[in-house]
Short mmCIF file of C-alpha atoms in Angstrom, two decimals:
data_model
loop_
_atom_site.label_atom_id
_atom_site.label_comp_id
_atom_site.label_asym_id
_atom_site.label_seq_id
_atom_site.Cartn_x
_atom_site.Cartn_y
_atom_site.Cartn_z
CA MET V 20 -110.19 299.42 106.32
CA ILE V 21 -107.56 296.81 107.18
CA SER V 22 -104.87 297.98 109.63
CA GLN V 23 -101.26 298.47 108.60
CA ARG V 24 -100.16 295.36 110.51
CA TYR V 25 -102.52 293.19 108.48
CA ARG V 26 -101.66 295.05 105.28
CA GLN V 27 -97.99 294.06 105.61
CA LEU V 28 -98.98 290.40 105.72
CA GLN V 29 -101.16 290.84 102.65
CA GLU V 30 -98.27 292.43 100.76
CA THR V 31 -96.16 289.31 101.44
CA ALA V 32 -98.82 287.14 99.78
CA GLU V 33 -98.97 289.54 96.83
CA GLU V 34 -95.19 289.44 96.46
CA ALA V 35 -95.20 285.63 96.33
CA VAL V 36 -97.65 285.75 93.42
CA ARG V 37 -95.53 288.34 91.59
CA GLN V 38 -92.44 286.17 91.93
CA ALA V 39 -94.32 283.10 90.64
CA ILE V 40 -95.44 284.94 87.50
CA ARG V 41 -91.96 286.39 87.08
CA TYR V 42 -90.41 282.92 87.04
CA GLY V 43 -92.86 281.49 84.51
CA ALA V 44 -96.17 280.48 86.10
CA ASP V 45 -99.29 280.94 83.97
CA GLU V 46 -101.38 281.54 87.07
CA ALA V 47 -100.66 281.62 90.79
CA ASP V 48 -102.27 282.27 94.12
CA ALA V 49 -100.93 282.51 97.65
CA VAL V 50 -102.36 282.20 101.12
CA LEU V 51 -100.77 283.48 104.29
CA LEU V 52 -101.89 282.55 107.79
CA SER V 53 -100.70 284.25 110.98
CA GLU V 54 -101.96 282.89 114.30
CA ASN V 55 -101.58 283.76 117.98
CA GLU V 56 -103.13 281.61 120.70
CA PHE V 57 -103.44 281.61 124.49
CA HIS V 58 -104.60 278.44 126.28
CA THR V 59 -104.93 277.55 129.94
CA ASN V 60 -106.31 274.61 131.89
CA THR V 61 -107.00 274.71 135.61
CA ARG V 62 -107.99 271.80 137.85
CA ASN V 63 -109.23 271.90 141.43
CA GLY V 64 -108.04 275.46 141.84
CA GLU V 65 -104.56 274.85 140.44
CA VAL V 66 -103.20 275.98 137.07
CA GLU V 67 -102.06 272.91 135.12
CA VAL V 68 -101.35 274.38 131.67
CA ILE V 69 -100.54 277.80 130.28
CA LYS V 70 -99.56 278.05 126.64
CA GLN V 71 -99.00 281.10 124.51
CA ALA V 72 -97.86 280.50 120.96
CA GLY V 73 -97.67 282.22 117.62
CA LYS V 74 -96.93 281.00 114.14
CA LYS V 75 -97.08 282.20 110.57
CA SER V 76 -96.82 280.43 107.24
CA LEU V 77 -97.11 281.16 103.53
CA GLY V 78 -98.38 278.78 100.87
CA LEU V 79 -97.90 279.37 97.13
CA ARG V 80 -99.75 277.50 94.37
CA VAL V 81 -98.52 277.79 90.78
CA ILE V 82 -100.30 276.58 87.64
CA ILE V 83 -98.48 275.93 84.34
CA ASP V 84 -100.29 274.31 81.40
CA HIS V 85 -102.95 273.00 83.81
CA ARG V 86 -100.23 271.46 85.98
CA SER V 87 -100.00 272.55 89.58
CA ALA V 88 -97.73 272.39 92.61
CA ILE V 89 -97.76 273.95 96.06
CA ALA V 90 -94.85 275.05 98.24
CA SER V 91 -94.91 276.59 101.70
CA THR V 92 -92.60 278.34 104.16
CA SER V 93 -92.55 280.20 107.46
CA ASP V 94 -89.75 282.51 106.28
CA PHE V 95 -91.17 285.64 104.60
CA SER V 96 -87.86 287.11 103.36
CA LEU V 97 -87.73 288.07 99.69
CA SER V 98 -84.95 285.60 98.91
CA THR V 99 -86.98 282.73 100.40
CA VAL V 100 -90.12 283.78 98.54
CA GLU V 101 -88.14 283.84 95.28
CA SER V 102 -86.75 280.35 95.97
CA LEU V 103 -90.23 279.14 96.91
CA SER V 104 -91.59 280.30 93.56
CA GLN V 105 -88.85 278.55 91.61
CA GLU V 106 -89.27 275.32 93.58
CA ALA V 107 -93.04 275.29 93.02
CA ILE V 108 -92.65 275.90 89.29
CA ALA V 109 -90.08 273.13 88.95
CA ALA V 110 -92.37 270.73 90.80
CA ALA V 111 -95.43 271.72 88.72
CA ARG V 112 -93.65 270.82 85.51
CA GLN V 113 -93.29 267.25 86.80
CA THR V 114 -97.00 266.73 87.52
CA SER V 115 -99.80 265.52 85.26
CA ALA V 116 -102.03 267.97 83.46
CA ASP V 117 -105.65 268.39 84.54
CA SER V 118 -107.87 270.38 82.20
CA PHE V 119 -110.13 271.43 85.09
CA LEU V 120 -107.22 272.98 87.00
CA CYS V 121 -107.10 276.78 86.87
CA LEU V 122 -108.04 279.83 88.90
CA PRO V 123 -111.69 280.88 89.00
CA GLU V 124 -112.84 283.14 86.18
CA ARG V 125 -111.66 286.72 86.60
CA ALA V 126 -115.22 288.04 86.26
CA LEU V 127 -116.25 286.33 89.52
CA TYR V 128 -114.05 288.63 91.62
CA ARG V 129 -115.04 291.98 93.02
CA ASP V 130 -113.65 294.47 95.52
CA LEU V 131 -114.91 293.88 99.04
CA ASP V 132 -115.30 296.12 102.06
CA LEU V 133 -112.88 294.20 104.27
CA THR V 134 -113.49 295.48 107.77
CA GLU V 135 -112.27 293.87 110.97
CA ARG V 136 -115.79 292.93 112.09
CA TRP V 137 -114.85 289.40 113.22
CA VAL V 138 -112.10 290.52 115.61
CA ASP V 139 -112.66 291.22 119.30
CA ALA V 140 -109.51 293.20 120.05
CA GLU V 141 -110.71 294.07 123.54
CA GLY V 142 -111.31 290.41 124.40
CA LEU V 143 -107.95 289.33 123.02
CA ASN V 144 -106.15 291.88 125.16
CA ILE V 145 -107.55 291.04 128.60
CA PRO V 146 -104.78 290.09 131.07
CA GLY V 147 -103.68 286.49 131.40
CA ASP V 148 -104.85 286.26 135.01
CA GLN V 149 -108.40 287.08 133.91
CA LYS V 150 -108.27 284.31 131.32
CA ILE V 151 -107.06 281.86 133.96
CA ALA V 152 -109.84 283.02 136.28
CA LEU V 153 -112.49 282.19 133.67
CA ALA V 154 -111.20 278.62 133.35
CA ALA V 155 -110.99 278.23 137.13
CA ALA V 156 -114.52 279.59 137.61
CA ALA V 157 -116.00 277.09 135.14
CA ASP V 158 -114.23 274.21 136.89
CA LYS V 159 -115.35 275.44 140.34
CA ALA V 160 -118.97 275.89 139.23
CA ALA V 161 -119.05 272.26 138.12
CA ARG V 162 -117.52 270.97 141.37
CA ASP V 163 -119.81 273.11 143.55
CA LEU V 164 -123.07 271.98 141.97
CA ASP V 165 -123.41 268.62 143.70
CA PRO V 166 -121.34 266.65 146.25
CA ARG V 167 -121.24 263.74 143.80
CA ILE V 168 -118.95 265.82 141.58
CA GLN V 169 -115.81 264.62 143.31
CA ASN V 170 -113.17 265.17 140.66
CA SER V 171 -112.51 267.03 137.47
CA GLU V 172 -110.39 267.04 134.37
CA GLY V 173 -110.43 270.79 134.65
CA GLY V 174 -111.73 273.97 133.17
CA SER V 175 -110.14 275.39 130.03
CA PHE V 176 -110.07 278.77 128.34
CA THR V 177 -108.65 279.51 124.89
CA SER V 178 -108.38 282.74 122.94
CA SER V 179 -106.87 283.07 119.49
CA GLU V 180 -106.45 285.52 116.66
CA SER V 181 -105.91 284.33 113.10
CA VAL V 182 -105.19 286.53 110.08
CA TRP V 183 -105.91 285.05 106.65
CA CYS V 184 -104.48 286.71 103.53
CA TYR V 185 -105.10 285.74 99.91
CA ALA V 186 -103.68 287.01 96.63
CA ASN V 187 -103.78 285.77 93.03
CA SER V 188 -102.51 286.59 89.58
CA HIS V 189 -105.89 288.02 88.52
CA GLY V 190 -104.89 291.03 90.63
CA TYR V 191 -107.20 290.22 93.52
CA SER V 192 -106.01 290.25 97.11
CA GLY V 193 -107.70 290.47 100.47
CA THR V 194 -107.20 289.95 104.19
CA PHE V 195 -109.50 289.13 107.06
CA PRO V 196 -108.66 288.66 110.73
CA HIS V 197 -110.75 286.47 113.00
CA SER V 198 -110.84 285.95 116.77
CA LEU V 199 -112.10 282.91 118.65
CA PHE V 200 -112.79 282.26 122.32
CA SER V 201 -113.81 279.05 124.04
CA LEU V 202 -114.55 277.99 127.60
CA SER V 203 -115.12 274.42 128.82
CA ALA V 204 -115.40 272.20 131.90
CA ILE V 205 -115.02 268.42 132.29
CA PRO V 206 -116.30 267.22 135.70
CA VAL V 207 -116.29 263.66 137.06
CA ALA V 208 -119.30 262.36 139.03
CA VAL V 209 -118.98 259.48 141.52
CA GLN V 210 -121.71 257.26 142.99
CA ASP V 211 -121.56 253.75 144.50
CA GLY V 212 -117.98 253.36 143.37
CA MET V 213 -118.83 254.20 139.73
CA MET V 214 -117.41 257.24 137.96
CA GLU V 215 -118.85 259.13 134.98
CA ARG V 216 -117.44 262.13 133.17
CA ASP V 217 -119.02 264.57 130.75
CA TYR V 218 -118.35 268.07 129.48
CA TRP V 219 -119.83 271.29 128.22
CA PHE V 220 -118.37 274.27 126.42
CA SER V 221 -119.10 277.60 124.81
CA ALA V 222 -117.42 279.19 121.79
CA SER V 223 -117.71 282.58 120.13
CA CYS V 224 -115.84 285.13 118.04
CA PHE V 225 -116.47 287.63 120.85
CA LEU V 226 -115.52 287.17 124.49
CA LYS V 227 -118.69 288.80 125.83
CA LYS V 228 -120.83 286.34 123.85
CA LEU V 229 -119.44 283.31 125.70
CA ARG V 230 -121.72 281.54 128.16
CA SER V 231 -120.80 282.42 131.74
CA PRO V 232 -118.34 280.16 133.59
CA ARG V 233 -121.13 279.27 136.01
CA GLU V 234 -123.46 278.14 133.20
CA VAL V 235 -120.74 276.14 131.43
CA GLY V 236 -119.69 274.43 134.65
CA GLU V 237 -123.21 273.64 135.85
CA VAL V 238 -124.36 272.25 132.51
CA ALA V 239 -121.26 270.05 132.39
CA ALA V 240 -121.93 268.82 135.93
CA ARG V 241 -125.58 268.01 135.21
CA ARG V 242 -124.56 266.06 132.13
CA ALA V 243 -122.08 264.02 134.18
CA LEU V 244 -124.59 263.40 136.99
CA ARG V 245 -127.20 262.28 134.47
CA ARG V 246 -124.95 259.41 133.43
CA LEU V 247 -124.74 257.84 136.91
CA GLY V 248 -126.47 254.49 137.36
CA ALA V 249 -126.63 253.70 133.64
CA ARG V 250 -128.41 250.48 132.63
CA LYS V 251 -128.36 248.17 129.66
CA ILE V 252 -131.50 247.76 127.59
CA SER V 253 -132.85 245.07 125.30
CA SER V 254 -132.62 245.45 121.52
CA CYS V 255 -135.61 247.17 119.97
CA GLU V 256 -136.81 249.62 117.36
CA ALA V 257 -137.91 252.99 118.70
CA PRO V 258 -137.86 256.75 118.13
CA VAL V 259 -134.46 258.34 118.71
CA ILE V 260 -133.79 261.94 119.73
CA PHE V 261 -130.28 263.28 119.17
CA ASP V 262 -129.34 266.13 121.50
CA CYS V 263 -127.68 269.17 119.93
CA VAL V 264 -124.17 267.72 120.35
CA THR V 265 -124.88 264.31 118.80
CA ALA V 266 -127.19 265.89 116.22
CA SER V 267 -124.25 268.01 115.06
CA SER V 268 -122.18 264.82 114.75
CA VAL V 269 -124.83 263.24 112.52
CA MET V 270 -125.01 266.40 110.40
CA GLN V 271 -121.21 266.34 110.07
CA HIS V 272 -121.58 263.09 108.12
CA VAL V 273 -124.30 264.63 105.95
CA CYS V 274 -122.06 267.63 105.31
CA GLU V 275 -119.26 265.29 104.18
CA ALA V 276 -121.69 263.51 101.86
CA LEU V 277 -122.60 266.89 100.30
CA ASN V 278 -118.95 267.77 99.65
CA GLY V 279 -118.22 268.28 95.97
CA CYS V 280 -115.06 266.14 96.12
CA ALA V 281 -117.05 263.15 97.39
CA ILE V 282 -119.69 263.79 94.74
CA TYR V 283 -117.43 263.84 91.67
CA ARG V 284 -115.56 260.81 92.99
CA LYS V 285 -118.88 258.94 93.38
CA ALA V 286 -117.97 258.41 97.03
CA SER V 287 -121.25 259.67 98.46
CA PHE V 288 -124.75 258.26 98.75
CA LEU V 289 -125.97 261.69 97.57
CA ALA V 290 -124.14 261.62 94.23
CA ASP V 291 -126.34 262.29 91.17
CA ARG V 292 -129.34 263.22 93.30
CA LEU V 293 -129.70 266.95 92.64
CA GLY V 294 -133.37 267.90 92.52
CA GLU V 295 -134.50 264.84 94.47
CA SER V 296 -136.21 264.77 97.85
CA ILE V 297 -133.51 263.31 100.08
CA ALA V 298 -135.02 264.21 103.46
CA SER V 299 -138.31 265.02 105.14
CA ARG V 300 -139.87 268.40 104.43
CA ALA V 301 -138.79 269.53 107.90
CA VAL V 302 -135.14 269.47 106.80
CA ASN V 303 -133.42 272.63 105.57
CA LEU V 304 -129.62 272.58 105.38
CA ILE V 305 -127.67 275.77 104.84
CA ASP V 306 -124.03 276.79 104.74
CA ASP V 307 -123.73 280.49 105.48
CA PRO V 308 -120.28 282.15 105.69
CA THR V 309 -121.91 285.58 106.07
CA LEU V 310 -123.38 285.11 109.55
CA ALA V 311 -122.54 288.10 111.74
CA GLU V 312 -121.10 286.00 114.58
CA GLY V 313 -120.43 282.64 112.94
CA LEU V 314 -117.29 280.79 113.95
CA GLY V 315 -116.58 280.01 110.28
CA SER V 316 -117.69 283.33 108.78
CA ARG V 317 -115.49 284.87 106.11
CA PRO V 318 -115.89 287.63 103.49
CA PHE V 319 -114.21 285.55 100.77
CA ASP V 320 -113.37 281.88 100.38
CA ALA V 321 -109.96 280.25 99.95
CA GLU V 322 -109.97 281.18 96.25
CA GLY V 323 -110.69 284.84 97.00
CA LEU V 324 -114.31 284.68 95.79
CA PRO V 325 -116.91 286.75 97.68
CA THR V 326 -119.01 284.46 99.84
CA ASN V 327 -122.77 284.01 99.88
CA PRO V 328 -125.21 281.78 101.78
CA ALA V 329 -125.64 278.39 100.09
CA PRO V 330 -129.04 276.70 100.55
CA LEU V 331 -128.17 273.02 100.05
CA VAL V 332 -131.38 271.24 101.06
CA ARG V 333 -134.69 273.11 101.06
CA GLN V 334 -137.75 271.39 102.56
CA GLY V 335 -136.05 268.06 101.99
CA LYS V 336 -135.08 268.71 98.35
CA LEU V 337 -131.38 268.61 97.40
CA GLU V 338 -130.62 271.89 95.65
CA SER V 339 -126.82 272.09 95.69
CA TYR V 340 -123.57 270.58 96.89
CA LEU V 341 -120.71 272.32 98.70
CA LEU V 342 -118.46 273.34 95.80
CA ASP V 343 -115.20 275.10 95.14
CA SER V 344 -114.40 276.12 91.55
CA TYR V 345 -112.58 272.85 90.72
CA SER V 346 -115.33 270.49 91.91
CA ALA V 347 -117.90 272.76 90.25
CA ARG V 348 -116.12 272.43 86.89
CA LYS V 349 -115.86 268.66 87.30
CA LEU V 350 -119.62 268.47 87.89
CA GLY V 351 -120.68 271.09 85.35
CA LEU V 352 -122.05 273.32 88.11
CA ARG V 353 -121.28 276.71 89.64
CA THR V 354 -119.11 277.19 92.70
CA THR V 355 -120.90 277.90 95.97
CA THR V 356 -117.77 279.83 97.05
CA SER V 357 -117.10 277.10 99.59
CA ALA V 358 -113.36 276.69 99.00
CA THR V 359 -111.28 275.98 102.09
CA ARG V 360 -107.54 275.51 102.20
CA THR V 361 -104.57 274.81 104.41
CA VAL V 362 -101.33 276.66 103.75
CA SER V 363 -99.69 273.50 102.40
CA GLY V 364 -102.67 272.29 100.35
CA GLY V 365 -104.85 273.33 97.45
CA PRO V 366 -108.46 274.51 97.59
CA VAL V 367 -111.16 271.97 98.46
CA PRO V 368 -114.82 272.52 99.32
CA GLY V 369 -115.72 272.65 103.00
CA PRO V 370 -118.23 274.12 105.45
CA SER V 371 -118.17 277.56 107.02
CA ASN V 372 -121.30 277.72 109.18
CA PHE V 373 -123.18 274.59 108.07
CA TYR V 374 -126.40 274.03 110.00
CA LEU V 375 -129.78 272.38 110.15
CA LYS V 376 -132.42 275.09 110.34
CA PRO V 377 -134.10 274.98 113.76
CA GLY V 378 -137.77 274.35 114.39
CA GLU V 379 -140.08 275.93 116.95
CA ALA V 380 -140.43 273.20 119.60
CA THR V 381 -138.20 272.98 122.66
CA PRO V 382 -136.07 269.87 123.27
CA GLN V 383 -138.37 269.12 126.22
CA GLN V 384 -141.38 269.10 123.91
CA LEU V 385 -139.63 266.62 121.59
CA ILE V 386 -138.97 264.36 124.57
CA ALA V 387 -142.58 264.69 125.73
CA SER V 388 -143.77 263.50 122.30
CA VAL V 389 -142.09 260.09 122.71
CA GLY V 390 -143.80 257.24 124.56
CA ARG V 391 -140.79 254.93 124.61
CA GLY V 392 -137.51 255.84 122.98
CA LEU V 393 -133.91 256.94 123.30
CA TYR V 394 -132.43 260.37 123.98
CA VAL V 395 -128.83 260.21 122.69
CA THR V 396 -126.19 262.31 124.45
CA GLU V 397 -123.01 260.61 123.19
CA LEU V 398 -121.94 258.82 120.01
CA ILE V 399 -118.96 256.50 120.21
CA GLY V 400 -116.58 255.20 117.57
CA PHE V 401 -116.68 255.25 113.78
CA GLY V 402 -119.38 253.44 111.90
CA VAL V 403 -120.53 255.52 108.95
CA ASN V 404 -120.09 254.56 105.30
CA LEU V 405 -120.62 257.66 103.16
CA VAL V 406 -120.77 255.65 99.93
CA SER V 407 -123.74 253.57 101.05
CA GLY V 408 -124.99 255.82 103.83
CA ASP V 409 -124.94 252.95 106.33
CA PHE V 410 -124.86 254.26 109.90
CA SER V 411 -123.95 252.25 113.01
CA GLN V 412 -122.45 253.84 116.10
CA GLY V 413 -122.07 253.10 119.77
CA ALA V 414 -124.14 255.38 121.93
CA ALA V 415 -125.06 256.44 125.45
CA GLY V 416 -127.97 258.51 126.63
CA VAL V 417 -131.21 258.46 128.57
CA TRP V 418 -134.20 256.16 128.06
CA ILE V 419 -137.56 257.87 127.60
CA GLU V 420 -140.73 256.47 129.18
CA ALA V 421 -144.14 258.14 128.86
CA GLY V 422 -142.60 261.34 127.53
CA GLU V 423 -140.09 261.75 130.34
CA LEU V 424 -136.39 261.03 130.79
CA ALA V 425 -136.43 257.85 132.90
CA TYR V 426 -132.90 256.48 133.41
CA PRO V 427 -129.45 256.57 131.78
CA VAL V 428 -128.44 253.82 129.35
CA GLU V 429 -125.11 252.68 127.96
CA GLU V 430 -123.44 249.93 125.91
CA ILE V 431 -125.89 250.25 123.03
CA THR V 432 -125.54 250.64 119.28
CA ILE V 433 -127.92 252.57 117.06
CA GLY V 434 -128.13 251.68 113.39
CA GLY V 435 -129.79 252.76 110.18
CA ASN V 436 -128.95 254.46 106.92
CA LEU V 437 -128.33 258.19 106.58
CA SER V 438 -130.72 258.36 103.66
CA GLY V 439 -133.52 256.77 105.67
CA MET V 440 -132.60 258.78 108.77
CA LEU V 441 -132.94 262.07 106.87
CA GLN V 442 -136.31 260.97 105.52
CA SER V 443 -137.44 260.08 109.05
CA ILE V 444 -136.62 263.36 110.79
CA ASP V 445 -140.08 264.39 111.94
CA ALA V 446 -139.34 267.07 114.56
CA ILE V 447 -136.58 269.66 115.03
CA ALA V 448 -136.04 271.71 118.17
CA ASN V 449 -135.19 275.39 118.58
CA ASP V 450 -131.86 275.02 120.44
CA LEU V 451 -129.42 275.70 117.61
CA GLU V 452 -126.12 277.12 118.87
CA PHE V 453 -123.08 277.61 116.66
CA LEU V 454 -120.24 275.81 118.42
CA ALA V 455 -118.36 274.37 115.42
CA PRO V 456 -118.28 274.61 111.59
CA VAL V 457 -121.19 272.11 111.56
CA SER V 458 -124.00 272.74 114.04
CA SER V 459 -127.48 271.38 114.62
CA PRO V 460 -130.40 271.72 116.99
CA THR V 461 -131.85 268.67 118.72
CA PHE V 462 -133.94 266.55 116.34
CA LYS V 463 -136.08 263.42 116.45
CA ILE V 464 -135.99 260.45 114.06
CA SER V 465 -139.25 258.51 114.06
CA HIS V 466 -137.62 255.07 114.29
CA MET V 467 -134.17 253.47 114.41
CA THR V 468 -132.74 250.09 115.35
CA ILE V 469 -131.29 250.04 118.88
CA SER V 470 -129.05 247.08 119.70
CA GLY V 471 -128.58 246.31 123.39
CA ARG V 472 -128.18 243.11 125.38
#
């Protein structure tokens, strides 16, 4: 059961919908978001930043004759909610009609068992000095690993609680709270007058599931040290391994190309390709909002529909796009209950826990399989065209010789096409860790163009 504190927030969303219908809306839905966050950053044993902040906001969408408008406020008083409803209705009457614009079908809704399973109340309530100590310990672990770690941009710790409420004129309403914790370190390594920085972090819905400060700090330090003495290389074509961080960045672009909005606008290289093999058989892409400890897990989407796992690519074959009800109607398909929404915006499809299914090999085994190639640890800049799939980004990493990491490299560009890159993924590692809405294990692409000196 949802606690009384959360129930009061849900009732505010329900009241906004009642007022919208009272003042003439055909349909309406409301979202309410309440957030509380603590953040600290420490550097070289000193606290640099402490921030504790809370905010709440209500967004109301009204639909009249397939015309829609959205209004939002941070004032939850009845008089403001009434005014909000009237303002939204007046604005909707000035917009253009869209025959695809309406709430999801009533039959798609069902009552859910809305427990507080994504909230770590104990973790949220630890004292502030303990939170500061976690950040300081991560920073210290990085600085203590090697004498070449001579500076730092600090260690950071963040904890937050968000409460998301939804209500609509079909009579459905629901609330789910969610906690999030993160811990990071950004050390600076120095050698022969050259400085390199890198980072590492951990994130979880539960404080006890975070990596230890020592592990976060030491991984960050090793990543910074690995960059020292970087060389330039000649242009070539070779296998490329993306580590789990850069692999997630590549998959972010694929996720955007699978978004229903991009598909119906013909702004994606994956438009009109349902049922086709778009990747190697090693590739399985899934968006799963039901994961027990996923950062983007949710019992219902931003239209109040109960969520389910969405297999998007299975053994290389494109089976579905990420869809909310609007994009599904535009494409003649069924929603994947992937609606996301800001308080001041309408529903759009988006990821929850989108990931590339891991393989069985370790990252070290992928590296050992490459005679000469590139291990990418950083992608730089913007160079991806989702319409054509063309991919070109600055990169840094480590050169591979005879199956071993040989020396760091920088000032290179890797290029290809996302369509060809997906087809050329021939090995996937087992190091998947959910650190963002889009996550990926390390993977290897059999060949890409590497532009150097």
